[in-house]
PDB file of C-alpha atoms in Angstrom:
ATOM      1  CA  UNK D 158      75.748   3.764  27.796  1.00 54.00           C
ATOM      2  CA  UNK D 159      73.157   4.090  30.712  1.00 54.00           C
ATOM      3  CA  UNK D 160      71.977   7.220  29.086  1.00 57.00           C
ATOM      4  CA  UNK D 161      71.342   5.239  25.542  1.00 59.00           C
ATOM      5  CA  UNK D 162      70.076   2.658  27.566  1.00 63.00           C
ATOM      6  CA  UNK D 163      67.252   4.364  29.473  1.00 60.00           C
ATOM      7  CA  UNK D 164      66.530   6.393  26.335  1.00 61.00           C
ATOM      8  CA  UNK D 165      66.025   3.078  24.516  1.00 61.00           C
ATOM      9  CA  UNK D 166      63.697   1.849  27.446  1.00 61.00           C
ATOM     10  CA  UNK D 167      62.079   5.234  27.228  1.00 67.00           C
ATOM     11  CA  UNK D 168      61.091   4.916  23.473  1.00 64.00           C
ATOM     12  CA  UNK D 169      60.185   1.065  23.692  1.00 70.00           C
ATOM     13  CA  UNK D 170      57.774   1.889  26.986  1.00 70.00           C
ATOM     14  CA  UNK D 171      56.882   4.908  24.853  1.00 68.00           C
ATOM     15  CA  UNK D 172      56.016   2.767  21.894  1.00 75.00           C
ATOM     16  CA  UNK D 173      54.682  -0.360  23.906  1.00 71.00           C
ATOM     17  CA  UNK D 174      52.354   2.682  25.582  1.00 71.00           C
ATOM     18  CA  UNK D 175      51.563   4.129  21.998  1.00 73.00           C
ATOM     19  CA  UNK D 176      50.941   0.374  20.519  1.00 75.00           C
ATOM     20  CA  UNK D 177      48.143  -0.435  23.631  1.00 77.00           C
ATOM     21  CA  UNK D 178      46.522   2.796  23.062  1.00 76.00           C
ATOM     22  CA  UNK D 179      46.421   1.849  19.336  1.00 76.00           C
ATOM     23  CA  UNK D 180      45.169  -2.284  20.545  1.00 77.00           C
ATOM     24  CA  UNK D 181      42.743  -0.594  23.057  1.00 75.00           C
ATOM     25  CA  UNK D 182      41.033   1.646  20.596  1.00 75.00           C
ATOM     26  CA  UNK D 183      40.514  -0.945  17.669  1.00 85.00           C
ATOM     27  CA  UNK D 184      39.155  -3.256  20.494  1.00 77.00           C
ATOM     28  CA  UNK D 185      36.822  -0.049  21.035  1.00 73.00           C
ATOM     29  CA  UNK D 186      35.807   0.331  18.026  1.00 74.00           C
ATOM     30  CA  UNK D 187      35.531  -3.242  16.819  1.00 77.00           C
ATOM     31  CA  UNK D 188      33.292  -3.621  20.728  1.00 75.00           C
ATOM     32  CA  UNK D 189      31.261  -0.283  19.640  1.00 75.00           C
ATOM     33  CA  UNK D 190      31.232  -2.136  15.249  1.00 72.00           C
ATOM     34  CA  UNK D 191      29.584  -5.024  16.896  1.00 70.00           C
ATOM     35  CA  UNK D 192      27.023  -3.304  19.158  1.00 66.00           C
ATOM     36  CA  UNK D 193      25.884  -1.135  15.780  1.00 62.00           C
ATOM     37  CA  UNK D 194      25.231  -4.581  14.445  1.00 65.00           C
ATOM     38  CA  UNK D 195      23.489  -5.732  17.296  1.00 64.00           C
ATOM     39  CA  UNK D 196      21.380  -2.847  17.076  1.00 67.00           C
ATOM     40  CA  UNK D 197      20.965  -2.547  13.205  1.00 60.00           C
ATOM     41  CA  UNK D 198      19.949  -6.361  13.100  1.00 66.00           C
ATOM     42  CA  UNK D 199      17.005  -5.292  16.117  1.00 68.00           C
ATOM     43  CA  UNK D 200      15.960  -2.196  14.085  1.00 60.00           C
ATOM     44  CA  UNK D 201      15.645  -4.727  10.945  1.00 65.00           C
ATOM     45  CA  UNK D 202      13.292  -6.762  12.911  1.00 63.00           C
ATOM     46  CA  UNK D 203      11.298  -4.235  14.455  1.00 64.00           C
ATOM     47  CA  UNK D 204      10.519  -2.463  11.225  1.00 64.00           C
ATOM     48  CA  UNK D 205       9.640  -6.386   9.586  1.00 69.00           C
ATOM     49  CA  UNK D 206       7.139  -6.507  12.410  1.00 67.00           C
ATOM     50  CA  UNK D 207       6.114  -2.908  12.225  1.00 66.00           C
ATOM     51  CA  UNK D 208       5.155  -3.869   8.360  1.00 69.00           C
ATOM     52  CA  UNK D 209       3.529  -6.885   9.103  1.00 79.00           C
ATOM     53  CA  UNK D 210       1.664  -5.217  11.398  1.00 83.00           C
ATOM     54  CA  UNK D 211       0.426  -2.672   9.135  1.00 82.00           C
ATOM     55  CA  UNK D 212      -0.617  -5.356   6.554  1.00 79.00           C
ATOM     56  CA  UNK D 213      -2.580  -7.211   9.321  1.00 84.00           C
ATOM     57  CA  UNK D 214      -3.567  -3.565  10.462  1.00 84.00           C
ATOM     58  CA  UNK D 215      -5.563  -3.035   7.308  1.00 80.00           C
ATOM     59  CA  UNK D 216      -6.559  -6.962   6.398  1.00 81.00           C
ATOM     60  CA  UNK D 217      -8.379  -6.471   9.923  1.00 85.00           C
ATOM     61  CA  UNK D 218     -10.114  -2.745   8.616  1.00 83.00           C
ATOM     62  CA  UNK D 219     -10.695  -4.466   5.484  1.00 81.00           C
ATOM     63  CA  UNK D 220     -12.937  -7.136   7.095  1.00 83.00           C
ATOM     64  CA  UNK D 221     -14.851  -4.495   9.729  1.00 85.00           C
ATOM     65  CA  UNK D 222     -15.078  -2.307   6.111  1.00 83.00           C
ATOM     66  CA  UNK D 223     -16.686  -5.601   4.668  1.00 84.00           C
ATOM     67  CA  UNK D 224     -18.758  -5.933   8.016  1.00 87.00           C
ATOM     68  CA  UNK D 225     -20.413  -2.842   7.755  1.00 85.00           C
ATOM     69  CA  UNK D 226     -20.991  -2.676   3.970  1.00 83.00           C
ATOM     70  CA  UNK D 227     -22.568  -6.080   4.375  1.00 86.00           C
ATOM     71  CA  UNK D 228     -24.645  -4.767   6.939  1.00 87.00           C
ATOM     72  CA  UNK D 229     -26.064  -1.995   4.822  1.00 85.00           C
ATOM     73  CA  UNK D 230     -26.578  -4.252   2.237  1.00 85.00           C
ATOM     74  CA  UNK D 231     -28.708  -6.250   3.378  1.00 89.00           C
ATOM     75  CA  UNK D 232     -30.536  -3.946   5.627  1.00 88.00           C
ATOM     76  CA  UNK D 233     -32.092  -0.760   3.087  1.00 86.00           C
ATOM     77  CA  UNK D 234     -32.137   1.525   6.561  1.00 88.00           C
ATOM     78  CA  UNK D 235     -28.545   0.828   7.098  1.00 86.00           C
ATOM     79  CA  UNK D 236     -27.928   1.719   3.500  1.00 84.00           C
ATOM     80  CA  UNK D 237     -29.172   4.983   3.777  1.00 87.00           C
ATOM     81  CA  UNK D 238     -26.649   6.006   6.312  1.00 86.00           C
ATOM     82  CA  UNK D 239     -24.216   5.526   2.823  1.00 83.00           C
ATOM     83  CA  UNK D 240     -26.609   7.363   0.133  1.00 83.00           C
ATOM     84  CA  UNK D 241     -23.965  10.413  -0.696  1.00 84.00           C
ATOM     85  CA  UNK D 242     -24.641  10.629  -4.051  1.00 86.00           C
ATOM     86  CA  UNK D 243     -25.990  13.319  -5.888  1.00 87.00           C
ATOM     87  CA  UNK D 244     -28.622  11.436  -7.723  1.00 88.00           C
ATOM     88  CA  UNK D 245     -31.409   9.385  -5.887  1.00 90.00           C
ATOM     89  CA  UNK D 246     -30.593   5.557  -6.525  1.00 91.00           C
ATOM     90  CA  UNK D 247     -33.382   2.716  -6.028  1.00 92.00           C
ATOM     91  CA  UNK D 248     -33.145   0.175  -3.330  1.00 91.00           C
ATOM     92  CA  UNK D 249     -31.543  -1.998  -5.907  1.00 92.00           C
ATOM     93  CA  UNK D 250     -28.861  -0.011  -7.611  1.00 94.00           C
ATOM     94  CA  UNK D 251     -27.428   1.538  -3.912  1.00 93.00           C
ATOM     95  CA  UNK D 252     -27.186  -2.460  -2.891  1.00 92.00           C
ATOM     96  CA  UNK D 253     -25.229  -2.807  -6.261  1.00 94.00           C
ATOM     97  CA  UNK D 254     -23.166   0.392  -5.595  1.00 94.00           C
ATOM     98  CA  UNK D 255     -22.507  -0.765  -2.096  1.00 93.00           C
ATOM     99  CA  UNK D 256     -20.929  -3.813  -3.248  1.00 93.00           C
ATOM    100  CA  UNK D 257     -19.269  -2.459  -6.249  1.00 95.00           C
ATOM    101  CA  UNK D 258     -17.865   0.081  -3.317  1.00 93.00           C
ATOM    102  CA  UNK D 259     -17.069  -3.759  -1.637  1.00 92.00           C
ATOM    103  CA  UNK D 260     -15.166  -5.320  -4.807  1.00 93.00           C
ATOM    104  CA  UNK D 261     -12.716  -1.994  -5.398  1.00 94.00           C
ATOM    105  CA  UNK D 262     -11.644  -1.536  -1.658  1.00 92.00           C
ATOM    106  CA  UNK D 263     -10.715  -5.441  -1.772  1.00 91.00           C
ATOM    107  CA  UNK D 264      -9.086  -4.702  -4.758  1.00 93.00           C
ATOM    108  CA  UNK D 265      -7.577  -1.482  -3.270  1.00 92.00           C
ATOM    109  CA  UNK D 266      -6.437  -3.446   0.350  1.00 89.00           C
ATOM    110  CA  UNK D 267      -5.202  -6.719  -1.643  1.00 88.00           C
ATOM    111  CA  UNK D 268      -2.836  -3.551  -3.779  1.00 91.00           C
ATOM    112  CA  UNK D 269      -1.970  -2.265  -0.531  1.00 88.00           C
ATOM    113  CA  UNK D 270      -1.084  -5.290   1.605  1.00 86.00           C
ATOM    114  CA  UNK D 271       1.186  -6.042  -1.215  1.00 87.00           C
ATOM    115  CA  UNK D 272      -0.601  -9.160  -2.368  1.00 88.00           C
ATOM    116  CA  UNK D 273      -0.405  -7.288  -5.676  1.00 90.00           C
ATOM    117  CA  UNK D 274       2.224  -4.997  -7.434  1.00 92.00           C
ATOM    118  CA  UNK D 275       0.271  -2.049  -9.396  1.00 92.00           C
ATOM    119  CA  UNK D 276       0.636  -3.231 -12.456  1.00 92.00           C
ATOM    120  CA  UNK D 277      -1.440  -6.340 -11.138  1.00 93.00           C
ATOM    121  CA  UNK D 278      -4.091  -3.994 -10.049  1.00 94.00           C
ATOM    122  CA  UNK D 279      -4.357  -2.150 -13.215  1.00 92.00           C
ATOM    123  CA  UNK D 280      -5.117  -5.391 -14.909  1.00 91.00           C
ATOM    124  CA  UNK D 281      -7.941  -6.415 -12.041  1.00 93.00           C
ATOM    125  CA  UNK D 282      -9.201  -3.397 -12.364  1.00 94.00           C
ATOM    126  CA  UNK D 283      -9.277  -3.511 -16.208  1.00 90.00           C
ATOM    127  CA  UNK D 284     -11.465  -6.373 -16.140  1.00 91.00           C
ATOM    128  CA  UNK D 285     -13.466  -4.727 -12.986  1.00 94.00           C
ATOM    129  CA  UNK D 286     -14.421  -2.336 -14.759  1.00 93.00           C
ATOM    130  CA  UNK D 287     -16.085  -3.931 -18.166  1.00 90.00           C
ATOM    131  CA  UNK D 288     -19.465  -3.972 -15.845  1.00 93.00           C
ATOM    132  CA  UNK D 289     -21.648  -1.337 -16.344  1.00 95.00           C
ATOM    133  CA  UNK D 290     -22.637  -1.024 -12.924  1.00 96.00           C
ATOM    134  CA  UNK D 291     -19.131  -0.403 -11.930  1.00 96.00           C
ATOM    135  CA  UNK D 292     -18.509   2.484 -14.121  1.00 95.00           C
ATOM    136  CA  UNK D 293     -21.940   3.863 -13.134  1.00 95.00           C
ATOM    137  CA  UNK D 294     -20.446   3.514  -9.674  1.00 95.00           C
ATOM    138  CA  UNK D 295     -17.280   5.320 -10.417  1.00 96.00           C
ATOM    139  CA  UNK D 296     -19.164   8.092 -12.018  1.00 94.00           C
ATOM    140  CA  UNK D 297     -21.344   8.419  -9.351  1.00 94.00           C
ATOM    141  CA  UNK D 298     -18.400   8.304  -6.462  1.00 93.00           C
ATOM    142  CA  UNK D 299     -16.286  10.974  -8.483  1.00 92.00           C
ATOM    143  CA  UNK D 300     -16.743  13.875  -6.009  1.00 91.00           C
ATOM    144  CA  UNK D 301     -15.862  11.473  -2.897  1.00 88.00           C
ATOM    145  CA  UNK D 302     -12.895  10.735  -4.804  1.00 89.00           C
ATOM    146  CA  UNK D 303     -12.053  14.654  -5.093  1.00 88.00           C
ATOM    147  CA  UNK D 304     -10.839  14.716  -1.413  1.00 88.00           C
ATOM    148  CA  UNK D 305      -8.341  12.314  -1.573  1.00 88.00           C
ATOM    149  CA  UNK D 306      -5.912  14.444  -3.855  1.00 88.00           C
ATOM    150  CA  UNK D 307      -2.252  13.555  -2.828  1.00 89.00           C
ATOM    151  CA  UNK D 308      -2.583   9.856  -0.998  1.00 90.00           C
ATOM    152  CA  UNK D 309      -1.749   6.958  -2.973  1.00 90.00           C
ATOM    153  CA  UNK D 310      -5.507   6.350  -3.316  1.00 90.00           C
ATOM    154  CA  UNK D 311      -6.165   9.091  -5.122  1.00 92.00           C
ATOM    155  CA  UNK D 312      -3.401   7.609  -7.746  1.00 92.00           C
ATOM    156  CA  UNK D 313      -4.962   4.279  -8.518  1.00 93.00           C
ATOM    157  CA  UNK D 314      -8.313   6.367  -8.880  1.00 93.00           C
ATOM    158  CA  UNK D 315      -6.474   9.004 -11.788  1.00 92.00           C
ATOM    159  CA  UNK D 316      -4.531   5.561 -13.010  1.00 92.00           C
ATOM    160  CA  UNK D 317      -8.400   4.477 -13.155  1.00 93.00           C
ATOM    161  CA  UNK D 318      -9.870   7.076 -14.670  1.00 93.00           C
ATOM    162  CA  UNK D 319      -7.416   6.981 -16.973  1.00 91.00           C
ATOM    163  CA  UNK D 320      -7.836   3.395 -17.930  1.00 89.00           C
ATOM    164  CA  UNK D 321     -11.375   4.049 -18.402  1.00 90.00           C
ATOM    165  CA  UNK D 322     -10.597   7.086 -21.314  1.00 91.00           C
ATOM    166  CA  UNK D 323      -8.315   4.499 -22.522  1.00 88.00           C
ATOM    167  CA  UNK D 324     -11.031   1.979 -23.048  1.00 85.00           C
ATOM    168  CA  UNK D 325     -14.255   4.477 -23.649  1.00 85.00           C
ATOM    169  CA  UNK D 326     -11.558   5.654 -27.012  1.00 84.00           C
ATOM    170  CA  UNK D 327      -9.770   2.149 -27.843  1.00 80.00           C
ATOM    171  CA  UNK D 328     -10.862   0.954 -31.235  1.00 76.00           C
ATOM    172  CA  UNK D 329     -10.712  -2.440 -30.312  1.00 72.00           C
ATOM    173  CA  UNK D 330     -13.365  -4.949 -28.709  1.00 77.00           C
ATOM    174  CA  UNK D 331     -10.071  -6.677 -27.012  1.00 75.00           C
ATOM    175  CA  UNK D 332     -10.327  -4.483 -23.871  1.00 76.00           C
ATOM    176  CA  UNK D 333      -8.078  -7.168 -22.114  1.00 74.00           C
ATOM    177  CA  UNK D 334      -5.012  -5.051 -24.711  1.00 73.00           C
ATOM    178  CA  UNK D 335      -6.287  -1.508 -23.712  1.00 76.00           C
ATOM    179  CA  UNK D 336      -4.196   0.703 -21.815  1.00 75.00           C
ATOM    180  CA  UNK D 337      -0.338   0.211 -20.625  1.00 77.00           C
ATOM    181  CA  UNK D 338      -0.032  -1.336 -17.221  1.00 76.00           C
ATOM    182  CA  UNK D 339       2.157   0.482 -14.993  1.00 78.00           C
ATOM    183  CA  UNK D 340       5.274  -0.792 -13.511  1.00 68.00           C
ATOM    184  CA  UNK D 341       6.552  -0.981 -10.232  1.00 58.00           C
ATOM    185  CA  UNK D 342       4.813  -1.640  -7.060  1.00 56.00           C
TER     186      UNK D 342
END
């Protein structure tokens, strides 16, 4: 009987021994669960500041963008720092394109801030673009617009230009119905 009996204590130490282990690693893991949670929740509000930060990032360019164009606006020597167009404009018609250059990237920030989806931009720019002196300014800035192939930029310009076929072919005077809005952001 001593022999069962010490083989008994040997499998219930064994087991007891087995059945820590066992307690001791889910207390690991559960210990190691919580710190991933810990650190997941800490990522979370890094990259929620790391966006904000970007949208107050480019609301602050936006303004020293505004700034400057305001500047050369009202100042004709300024302004010809920004003549790079191909044609010669008047006094008058570079202050116009200088705003009109004003009124997109607004439009263009607002879009990219996310104070508008794209489908709300397409519609902006839809009514944006009824004024002559807009389209004369998106003709003229065509070739600055070349360079920006592959950025998101570039996109809204081709969703643009696209709009404006739309609207230069529509049969309609409605313009307000021309062209599909994109969805999405």
């Amino acid at each position: 009987m001593g022999t069962k009996s010490v083989g008994l204590w040997r499998f219930q130490s064994a087991t007891a021994a087995g059945l820590g282990m066992v307690a001791g690693v889910i207390a690991a893991v559960a210990a190691q669960r919580n710190a991933l949670d810990v650190i997941n929740r800490r990522l979370k509000q890094l990259e929620e500041r790391a966006g904000n930060q970007q949208r107050a990032n480019l609301a602050m360019q936006q303004r020293q963008h505004w700034e400057l164009l305001s500047k050369a606006i009202d100042d004709p020597q300024l302004a010809e720092v920004l003549d790079l167009y191909e044609e010669p404009l008047t006094v008058q018609r570079h202050r116009q394109y200088l705003f009109a250059n004003a009124l997109y990237t607004n439009l263009l920030c607002y879009h990219r801030i996310g104070n508008m989806t794209r489908e709300e931009f397409f519609k902006h720019a839809r009514g944006m673009f009824q004024n002559p002196i807009m389209r004369d300014y998106w003709d003229a800035t065509r070739p600055h617009r070349a360079s920006l192939k592959g950025t998101e930029e570039a996109e809204l310009g081709q969703m643009i230009d696209d709009l404006l076929l739309q609207l230069d072919e529509a049969d309609t005077d409605e313009w307000w119905v021309v062209g599909s809005p994109p969805t999405g952001t």
